[in-house]
Coordinates of C-alpha atoms and ligand atoms in Angstrom, one line a residue:
X80 CA 25.5 117.6 107.9
X81 CA 23.8 120.9 107.2
X82 CA 24.4 122.6 103.9
X83 CA 24.5 126.3 103.1
X84 CA 20.9 126.2 102.1
X85 CA 19.9 125.3 105.7
X86 CA 21.5 128.6 106.9
X87 CA 19.8 132.0 107.1
X88 CA 22.8 134.1 105.9
X89 CA 21.3 137.5 104.9
X90 CA 22.9 140.3 106.9
X91 CA 25.1 137.8 108.8
X92 CA 28.9 137.6 108.9
X93 CA 29.7 134.1 107.5
X94 CA 33.2 132.7 108.0
X95 CA 34.2 130.5 105.0
X96 CA 37.2 128.2 105.7
X97 CA 38.5 127.7 102.2
X98 CA 41.6 126.0 100.9
X99 CA 43.3 128.7 98.8
X100 CA 46.7 126.9 99.1
X101 CA 47.6 127.5 95.4
X102 CA 51.0 127.1 93.8
X103 CA 52.8 130.4 93.5
X104 CA 55.8 131.6 91.5
X105 CA 56.7 134.6 93.6
X106 CA 53.4 136.4 93.8
X107 CA 52.1 134.9 90.5
X108 CA 49.5 132.1 90.9
X109 CA 50.5 129.3 88.5
X110 CA 47.2 127.4 88.9
X111 CA 44.0 128.9 90.4
X112 CA 42.0 125.6 90.5
X113 CA 41.5 125.7 94.2
X114 CA 40.2 129.3 94.1
X115 CA 37.8 128.4 91.2
X116 CA 36.6 125.4 93.1
X117 CA 35.4 127.4 96.2
X118 CA 34.3 130.5 94.3
X119 CA 30.7 129.3 93.7
X120 CA 30.2 128.9 97.5
X121 CA 31.4 132.4 98.1
X122 CA 29.3 133.8 95.3
X123 CA 26.2 132.1 96.6
X124 CA 26.7 133.4 100.1
X125 CA 27.3 136.9 98.8
X126 CA 24.3 136.9 96.6
X127 CA 22.2 135.7 99.5
X128 CA 23.3 138.9 101.4
X129 CA 26.0 137.5 103.7
X130 CA 29.1 139.5 104.7
X131 CA 31.5 136.8 103.6
X132 CA 34.8 136.4 105.6
X133 CA 37.1 134.0 103.7
X134 CA 40.0 132.4 105.5
X135 CA 42.7 129.9 104.4
X136 CA 46.2 128.7 105.0
X137 CA 48.9 128.9 102.3
X138 CA 52.0 126.7 102.4
X139 CA 53.6 125.9 105.7
X140 CA 54.8 129.1 107.4
X141 CA 56.0 128.6 111.0
X142 CA 53.3 130.3 113.0
X143 CA 54.5 133.9 112.3
X144 CA 54.0 136.3 109.4
X145 CA 56.1 135.5 106.3
X146 CA 55.5 137.6 103.2
X147 CA 56.4 134.7 100.9
X148 CA 53.2 133.0 102.1
X149 CA 50.8 136.0 101.9
X150 CA 47.3 135.3 100.7
X151 CA 47.2 138.7 98.9
X152 CA 47.6 137.2 95.4
X153 CA 44.8 134.7 96.1
X154 CA 42.5 137.5 97.4
X155 CA 43.2 139.5 94.2
X156 CA 42.4 136.4 92.0
X157 CA 39.2 135.7 93.9
X158 CA 38.1 139.3 93.3
X159 CA 38.8 138.8 89.5
X160 CA 36.8 135.6 89.5
X161 CA 33.9 137.1 91.4
X162 CA 34.0 140.3 89.4
X163 CA 33.8 142.4 92.5
X164 CA 36.2 144.1 94.9
X165 CA 37.4 141.8 97.6
X166 CA 38.8 143.4 100.8
X167 CA 42.0 142.0 102.2
X168 CA 43.0 142.1 105.8
X169 CA 46.8 142.2 106.4
X170 CA 46.4 140.1 109.6
X171 CA 44.1 137.2 110.6
X172 CA 42.5 138.3 113.9
X173 CA 44.1 141.6 114.6
X174 CA 43.2 145.2 114.0
X175 CA 43.2 144.9 110.2
X176 CA 40.9 141.8 110.3
X177 CA 38.5 143.4 112.8
X178 CA 38.3 146.7 110.8
X179 CA 37.9 144.9 107.5
X180 CA 35.1 142.7 108.7
X181 CA 33.4 145.6 110.5
X182 CA 33.5 147.5 107.2
X183 CA 31.7 144.8 105.1
X184 CA 28.3 145.6 103.7
X185 CA 25.8 142.8 103.0
X186 CA 27.0 140.9 99.9
X187 CA 30.6 142.0 100.2
X188 CA 33.6 139.6 100.6
X189 CA 36.8 139.9 102.6
X190 CA 39.9 137.6 102.7
X191 CA 41.9 137.3 105.9
X192 CA 45.7 136.9 105.9
X193 CA 47.2 133.4 106.1
X194 CA 45.7 131.5 109.1
X195 CA 49.1 129.8 109.7
X196 CA 50.8 133.2 110.5
X197 CA 49.3 132.4 113.9
X198 CA 50.8 129.6 116.0
X199 CA 47.4 128.8 117.5
X200 CA 46.1 127.5 114.1
X201 CA 48.2 124.4 113.9
X202 CA 49.1 123.9 117.6
X203 CA 48.8 120.4 119.1
X204 CA 47.8 122.0 122.4
X205 CA 44.0 122.1 122.6
X206 CA 44.0 125.2 124.8
X207 CA 46.2 127.2 122.4
X208 CA 44.2 126.2 119.4
X209 CA 41.0 126.9 121.3
X210 CA 42.2 130.4 122.2
X211 CA 42.9 131.2 118.5
X212 CA 39.5 129.7 117.5
X213 CA 37.9 132.1 120.1
X214 CA 39.5 135.0 118.4
X215 CA 38.4 133.8 115.0
X216 CA 34.8 133.4 116.3
X217 CA 34.7 137.1 117.2
X218 CA 34.8 137.8 113.5
X219 CA 31.7 135.8 112.4
X220 CA 28.1 134.7 113.2
X221 CA 28.1 131.6 111.1
X222 CA 30.7 129.1 109.8
X223 CA 30.8 127.3 106.5
X224 CA 33.5 124.6 106.0
X225 CA 34.5 124.4 102.4
X226 CA 38.3 123.8 102.5
X227 CA 38.2 120.2 101.5
X228 CA 42.0 120.0 101.0
X229 CA 42.5 120.7 104.7
X230 CA 39.7 118.7 106.4
X231 CA 42.3 116.1 107.5
X232 CA 44.0 118.7 109.7
X233 CA 42.9 119.1 113.3
X234 CA 43.6 122.8 113.1
X235 CA 41.8 125.7 114.9
X236 CA 39.9 127.0 111.8
X237 CA 39.0 123.5 110.6
X238 CA 38.1 121.7 113.9
X239 CA 37.7 124.1 116.8
X240 CA 36.0 127.1 115.2
X241 CA 32.9 125.2 113.9
X242 CA 32.3 124.0 117.5
X243 CA 31.9 127.7 118.4
X244 CA 29.5 128.8 115.7
X245 CA 26.4 127.5 113.9
X246 CA 27.9 125.7 111.0
X247 CA 27.3 124.0 107.6
X248 CA 29.3 122.3 104.8
X249 CA 29.9 124.3 101.7
X250 CA 29.1 123.0 98.2
X251 CA 32.7 122.0 97.4
X252 CA 33.0 119.7 100.4
X253 CA 29.5 118.2 99.7
X254 CA 30.6 117.5 96.1
X255 CA 34.0 116.0 97.0
X256 CA 32.4 113.7 99.6
X257 CA 29.8 112.5 97.1
X258 CA 32.4 111.3 94.6
X259 CA 34.9 109.9 97.1
X260 CA 32.1 108.0 98.9
X261 CA 31.7 105.9 95.7
X262 CA 35.3 104.8 95.9
X263 CA 34.8 103.5 99.4
X264 CA 31.6 101.6 98.6
X265 CA 31.5 100.0 95.2
X266 CA 34.9 100.1 93.6
X267 CA 35.2 98.5 90.2
X268 CA 38.3 96.2 89.8
X269 CA 41.1 96.1 89.0
X270 CA 41.7 99.1 91.3
X271 CA 45.0 100.8 90.9
X272 CA 46.4 103.5 93.1
X273 CA 49.3 105.7 92.1
X274 CA 51.2 107.6 94.8
X275 CA 53.9 110.1 94.4
X276 CA 54.7 113.7 95.5
X277 CA 56.8 115.2 98.3
X278 CA 54.7 114.9 101.4
X279 CA 56.1 111.5 102.0
X280 CA 55.7 111.2 105.8
X281 CA 52.1 112.4 105.6
X282 CA 51.1 109.8 103.0
X283 CA 53.1 106.7 103.5
X284 CA 50.7 105.6 106.2
X285 CA 47.7 105.2 103.8
X286 CA 49.5 102.3 102.2
X287 CA 48.6 100.3 105.2
X288 CA 45.0 100.6 104.4
X289 CA 45.4 100.4 100.6
X290 CA 46.8 97.0 101.0
X291 CA 43.3 95.9 102.0
X292 CA 41.6 97.7 99.2
X293 CA 43.8 98.1 96.0
X294 CA 44.8 95.4 93.5
X295 CA 47.9 97.4 92.4
X296 CA 49.9 100.2 93.9
X297 CA 52.3 102.2 91.8
X298 CA 54.9 104.3 93.6
X299 CA 56.7 107.3 92.1
X300 CA 57.8 110.9 93.0
X301 CA 59.6 111.5 96.2
X302 CA 57.8 108.6 97.7
X303 CA 59.7 106.0 95.7
X304 CA 63.1 106.4 97.3
X305 CA 62.1 105.2 100.7
X306 CA 60.9 102.0 99.0
X307 CA 64.1 101.6 96.9
X308 CA 66.2 102.1 100.1
X309 CA 64.0 99.5 101.9
X310 CA 64.9 97.1 99.1
X311 CA 68.5 97.7 99.9
X312 CA 69.4 100.1 97.1
X313 CA 71.3 103.3 97.6
X314 CA 69.3 106.5 96.8
X315 CA 72.0 109.1 96.9
X316 CA 70.6 112.5 98.1
X317 CA 67.0 111.7 97.1
X318 CA 64.0 112.5 99.3
X319 CA 64.1 109.8 102.0
X320 CA 62.0 109.0 105.1
X321 CA 64.6 106.9 106.9
X322 CA 62.4 106.3 110.0
X323 CA 59.7 104.7 107.8
X324 CA 62.0 102.0 106.3
X325 CA 60.8 99.2 108.6
X326 CA 57.2 100.1 108.0
X327 CA 57.8 100.1 104.2
X328 CA 59.5 96.7 104.4
X329 CA 56.4 95.5 106.2
X330 CA 54.1 96.9 103.5
X331 CA 56.1 95.2 100.8
X332 CA 56.0 91.9 102.6
X333 CA 52.2 92.1 103.3
X334 CA 51.6 93.1 99.7
X335 CA 53.2 89.9 98.5
X336 CA 51.2 87.8 101.0
X337 CA 47.9 89.4 100.0
X338 CA 48.6 89.3 96.2
X339 CA 48.6 93.1 95.9
X340 CA 51.0 94.1 93.1
X341 CA 53.5 96.7 94.3
X342 CA 55.2 98.5 91.4
X343 CA 58.3 100.5 91.9
X344 CA 60.4 102.5 89.4
X345 CA 62.9 100.5 87.4
X346 CA 64.8 103.6 86.3
X347 CA 64.9 107.3 87.4
X348 CA 66.2 110.7 86.2
X349 CA 68.9 111.9 88.5
X350 CA 71.0 115.1 88.9
X351 CA 73.4 116.5 91.5
X352 CA 71.3 119.7 91.7
X353 CA 67.6 120.4 92.3
X354 CA 66.4 122.3 89.1
X355 CA 65.9 126.0 89.0
X356 CA 62.1 126.3 88.9
X357 CA 62.2 130.0 88.3
X358 CA 64.5 130.2 85.2
X359 CA 63.7 126.6 84.1
X360 CA 67.3 126.5 82.9
X361 CA 68.1 123.1 81.3
X362 CA 68.8 120.6 84.0
X363 CA 70.6 117.9 82.0
X364 CA 69.5 114.9 84.1
X365 CA 70.8 111.4 83.4
X366 CA 68.8 108.2 83.3
X367 CA 70.0 105.5 85.7
X368 CA 68.6 102.1 86.8
X369 CA 66.8 102.5 90.1
X370 CA 69.4 100.3 91.8
X371 CA 72.3 102.5 90.5
X372 CA 71.6 106.0 91.9
X373 CA 75.0 107.7 92.4
X374 CA 75.8 108.8 96.0
X375 CA 75.9 112.5 95.1
X376 CA 72.8 112.6 93.0
X377 CA 69.0 112.8 93.7
X378 CA 66.1 111.2 91.8
X379 CA 63.8 113.8 90.4
X380 CA 61.5 111.9 88.0
X381 CA 60.7 108.3 87.0
X382 CA 62.7 107.2 83.9
X383 CA 61.5 106.2 80.4
X384 CA 61.2 102.4 81.1
X385 CA 59.2 103.2 84.2
X386 CA 56.9 105.5 82.2
X387 CA 56.1 102.6 79.9
X388 CA 55.7 100.2 82.7
X389 CA 53.3 102.4 84.6
X390 CA 51.2 103.2 81.5
X391 CA 50.9 99.5 80.9
X392 CA 49.9 98.8 84.6
X393 CA 47.1 101.4 84.2
X394 CA 45.8 100.1 80.9
X395 CA 43.4 97.5 82.1
X396 CA 42.5 99.2 85.4
X397 CA 38.7 99.8 86.0
X398 CA 39.3 102.4 88.8
X399 CA 42.4 104.5 89.4
X400 CA 43.1 106.9 92.3
X401 CA 46.2 109.1 91.8
X402 CA 47.8 111.4 94.3
X403 CA 51.2 113.0 93.9
X404 CA 53.3 113.9 90.8
X405 CA 55.9 111.4 89.6
X406 CA 58.6 114.0 89.6
X407 CA 59.4 117.7 89.9
X408 CA 56.9 118.4 87.1
X409 CA 57.3 122.2 87.6
X410 CA 60.5 121.8 85.6
X411 CA 60.1 120.6 82.0
X412 CA 63.0 118.2 82.2
X413 CA 61.3 116.3 85.1
X414 CA 57.6 116.5 83.8
X415 CA 57.6 113.4 81.6
X416 CA 56.8 110.9 84.3
X417 CA 53.8 112.9 85.5
X418 CA 52.7 113.4 81.9
X419 CA 52.9 109.6 81.2
X420 CA 50.8 108.7 84.2
X421 CA 48.2 111.4 83.2
X422 CA 48.1 110.0 79.7
X423 CA 48.0 106.5 81.0
X424 CA 44.9 107.4 82.9
X425 CA 43.2 108.9 79.9
X426 CA 44.1 105.9 77.7
X427 CA 42.5 103.5 80.1
X428 CA 38.8 102.9 80.4
X429 CA 39.1 103.4 84.2
X430 CA 37.1 105.8 86.4
X431 CA 39.9 108.1 87.4
X432 CA 40.1 110.3 90.4
X433 CA 43.1 112.7 90.7
X434 CA 43.6 114.2 94.1
X435 CA 45.8 116.9 95.5
X436 CA 46.7 120.5 95.0
X437 CA 49.9 119.8 93.1
X438 CA 48.6 116.8 91.2
X439 CA 45.5 118.7 90.0
X440 CA 47.7 121.7 89.1
X441 CA 50.1 119.4 87.2
X442 CA 47.3 117.9 85.1
X443 CA 46.2 121.4 84.0
X444 CA 49.6 122.9 83.7
X445 CA 50.9 120.0 81.5
X446 CA 48.0 120.8 79.1
X447 CA 45.5 118.0 79.9
X448 CA 41.8 118.6 79.8
X449 CA 40.7 118.4 83.4
X450 CA 37.2 117.4 82.2
X451 CA 38.6 114.2 80.7
X452 CA 39.2 112.8 84.2
X453 CA 36.4 111.2 86.3
X454 CA 37.0 113.6 89.2
X455 CA 39.7 116.1 90.1
X456 CA 39.8 116.4 93.8
X457 CA 41.1 119.6 95.5
X458 CA 42.5 117.5 98.3
X459 CA 45.4 115.0 98.2
X460 CA 46.1 114.0 101.8
X461 CA 42.4 114.7 102.6
X462 CA 41.1 112.4 99.9
X463 CA 43.6 109.6 100.8
X464 CA 42.5 109.8 104.5
X465 CA 38.9 109.8 103.5
X466 CA 39.4 106.7 101.4
X467 CA 41.2 105.2 104.4
X468 CA 37.9 105.5 106.3
X469 CA 39.4 107.8 108.9
X470 CA 37.3 110.3 110.8
X471 CA 38.4 113.6 109.3
X472 CA 38.4 116.4 111.9
X473 CA 37.0 119.0 109.5
X474 CA 34.1 116.8 108.4
X475 CA 33.3 115.5 111.9
X476 CA 33.2 119.1 113.1
X477 CA 30.5 120.0 110.5
X478 CA 28.1 117.3 111.7
X479 CA 25.2 118.5 113.8
Ligands
ADP718 N1 61.5 113.0 93.3 C1 61.1 114.1 93.9 N2 61.9 114.8 94.7 C2 61.4 116.0 95.2 N3 60.2 116.5 95.1 C3 59.4 115.8 94.3 C4 59.8 114.6 93.6 N4 58.7 114.2 92.9 C5 57.7 115.1 93.1 N5 58.1 116.1 93.9 C6 57.3 117.3 94.2 O1 56.2 116.9 94.9 C7 55.3 118.1 95.0 C8 53.9 117.7 95.1 O2 53.8 116.8 96.3 P1 52.4 116.7 97.2 O3 52.2 118.1 97.8 O4 52.6 115.5 98.0 O5 51.3 116.5 96.1 P2 49.8 116.9 96.1 O6 49.7 118.4 96.4 O7 49.2 116.6 94.8 O8 49.1 116.1 97.2 C9 55.6 118.8 93.7 O9 55.9 120.2 94.0 C10 56.8 118.1 93.1 O10 57.8 119.0 92.6
X15_719 O1 47.9 121.2 99.7 C1 47.2 120.6 100.6 O2 47.2 119.2 100.6 P1 47.7 118.2 99.5 O3 49.1 118.6 99.1 O4 47.6 116.9 100.1 O5 46.7 118.3 98.3 C2 46.3 121.2 101.6 O6 46.2 122.6 101.3 C3 46.8 121.0 103.0 O7 48.0 121.5 103.2 P2 49.0 120.9 104.3 O8 49.4 119.5 103.9 O9 50.2 121.9 104.4 O10 48.2 120.8 105.6

C-alpha cells in the first residue's frame, strides 16, 4: 500500500476520502474526534502544495439532500482546526463542487457536501456506483483514502473511486491498521470483547468470528435485547433484531461448546419513552431484572448489578476490545453503564482498544482521558470487520 509520502502532490487536486461522521446536536458538533484524527493528513497535503478536496458521508441520509445531515458544521470545524479558511461546496459533484474545486489555489482546502446525498454513493448496483465514481474522479488527480471508519463499506467514494485515480493510504488509516494488526496476531489472554450500540444488524455477525478468538464476550446496549429474547425473555419495545434470533441462539450454543464465556445483562434500566436528548429532561427510568422487562417499556441502559458484573469480568482481562455504548449515553440517566465499562477498562491492566464513532465520543464526553486507553479507533464496524479477518473494500482498493 502506498502512503502519502509516495505521491507527488504539489499543484495536484488530491481527493481525501475522510470519515467526518461526527455526532451533532442540531448544527453543533458534540465531539470532533474524527475531524481531529484526519486533520494531520489534510494539513500535510496542503503544506505540500496540494489542492485538497475533502469528502465524507455523515449519518445515513437516503440518497438525496437533507439539511439535517449537511457537512457544513464539519467543514467549519476543520477550518478552525487547520487555522485557515476552508471552502465548502453545497453539492458533491454538481456546479458548486466543480466551481469550488476549480477555485482552489495550491495549499487550499475544500470540503464537498455529504457523499450520501447522492444515491450512487451507497448503491448496490456496480454501474450506478461506478457512474457516481466517474463524476467524483472529474474533481481530482490523486486519491488518498483516510476514512478508516468507512473502509468496510463498498461505496463509490471508498471502493470505486480509488480504482479510477492514482491512490495512497492516508496517515490515519496507516496508524489504525498498525494497531489493529496486533490484535489479529499476538493477542494476550484472557481476551474480552464488549459489544453494544445500536447498529445491531451490522455487528451481530462478528460474533461468529469472535467465538473463535475471544475468551469472554460481554453484550450490552441495543445489542443485548436480541440475546435476551433468544433466551426466551420478553423485551418489551426494546431494540430487537427479530430475524437474527436463530443465529443468536446458535452463537450461545457454540459459545458453551467452545468454553467461551457469554455475559448478558442481569438487570436493565427501562422506560416507556425514549429520552429527550436535546433538553436532557429527567427520564425517571426504573431498574428491572432482564427477564422482567414490561411489555410497554424499552431497555435503555444496563442496570447497577450488570455494571458491577461487567467491571468484574474486565478486571483480569489482558486484552479488551470494546465497541458500542452500553446504553443511550447521550442522556445522563442512561450513561452509567457506559461509564462503568470505561472505568472497568481503566481499572484493568489490559491493553484496551475502544472502537467506533459513538464509543470514542462517549469516552471523551463522559470525561475520561482518551490517552489512558491503549488505542481509540475511529471505526467501530470497520475495526470489528478488520479483526474478523475480512477483506475490507476500502483497504483492498488502496493496494497497488
Ligand atoms: N439500549 C439502547 N437502545 C437504543 N439505542 C441505544 C441503546 N444502547 C445504546 N444505544 C445507542 O447506540 C448508539 C451508538 O451505536 P453504534 O453506532 O453502534 O456505536 P459506534 O458508533 O461506537 O460503533 C448511541 O447513539 C446510543 O445512544
Ligand atoms: O460511524 C461509523 O461507523 P461506526 O458507528 O461503526 O463507528 C462510520 O462513519 C460508518 O458509518 P455507516 O455505519 O453509516 O456506514
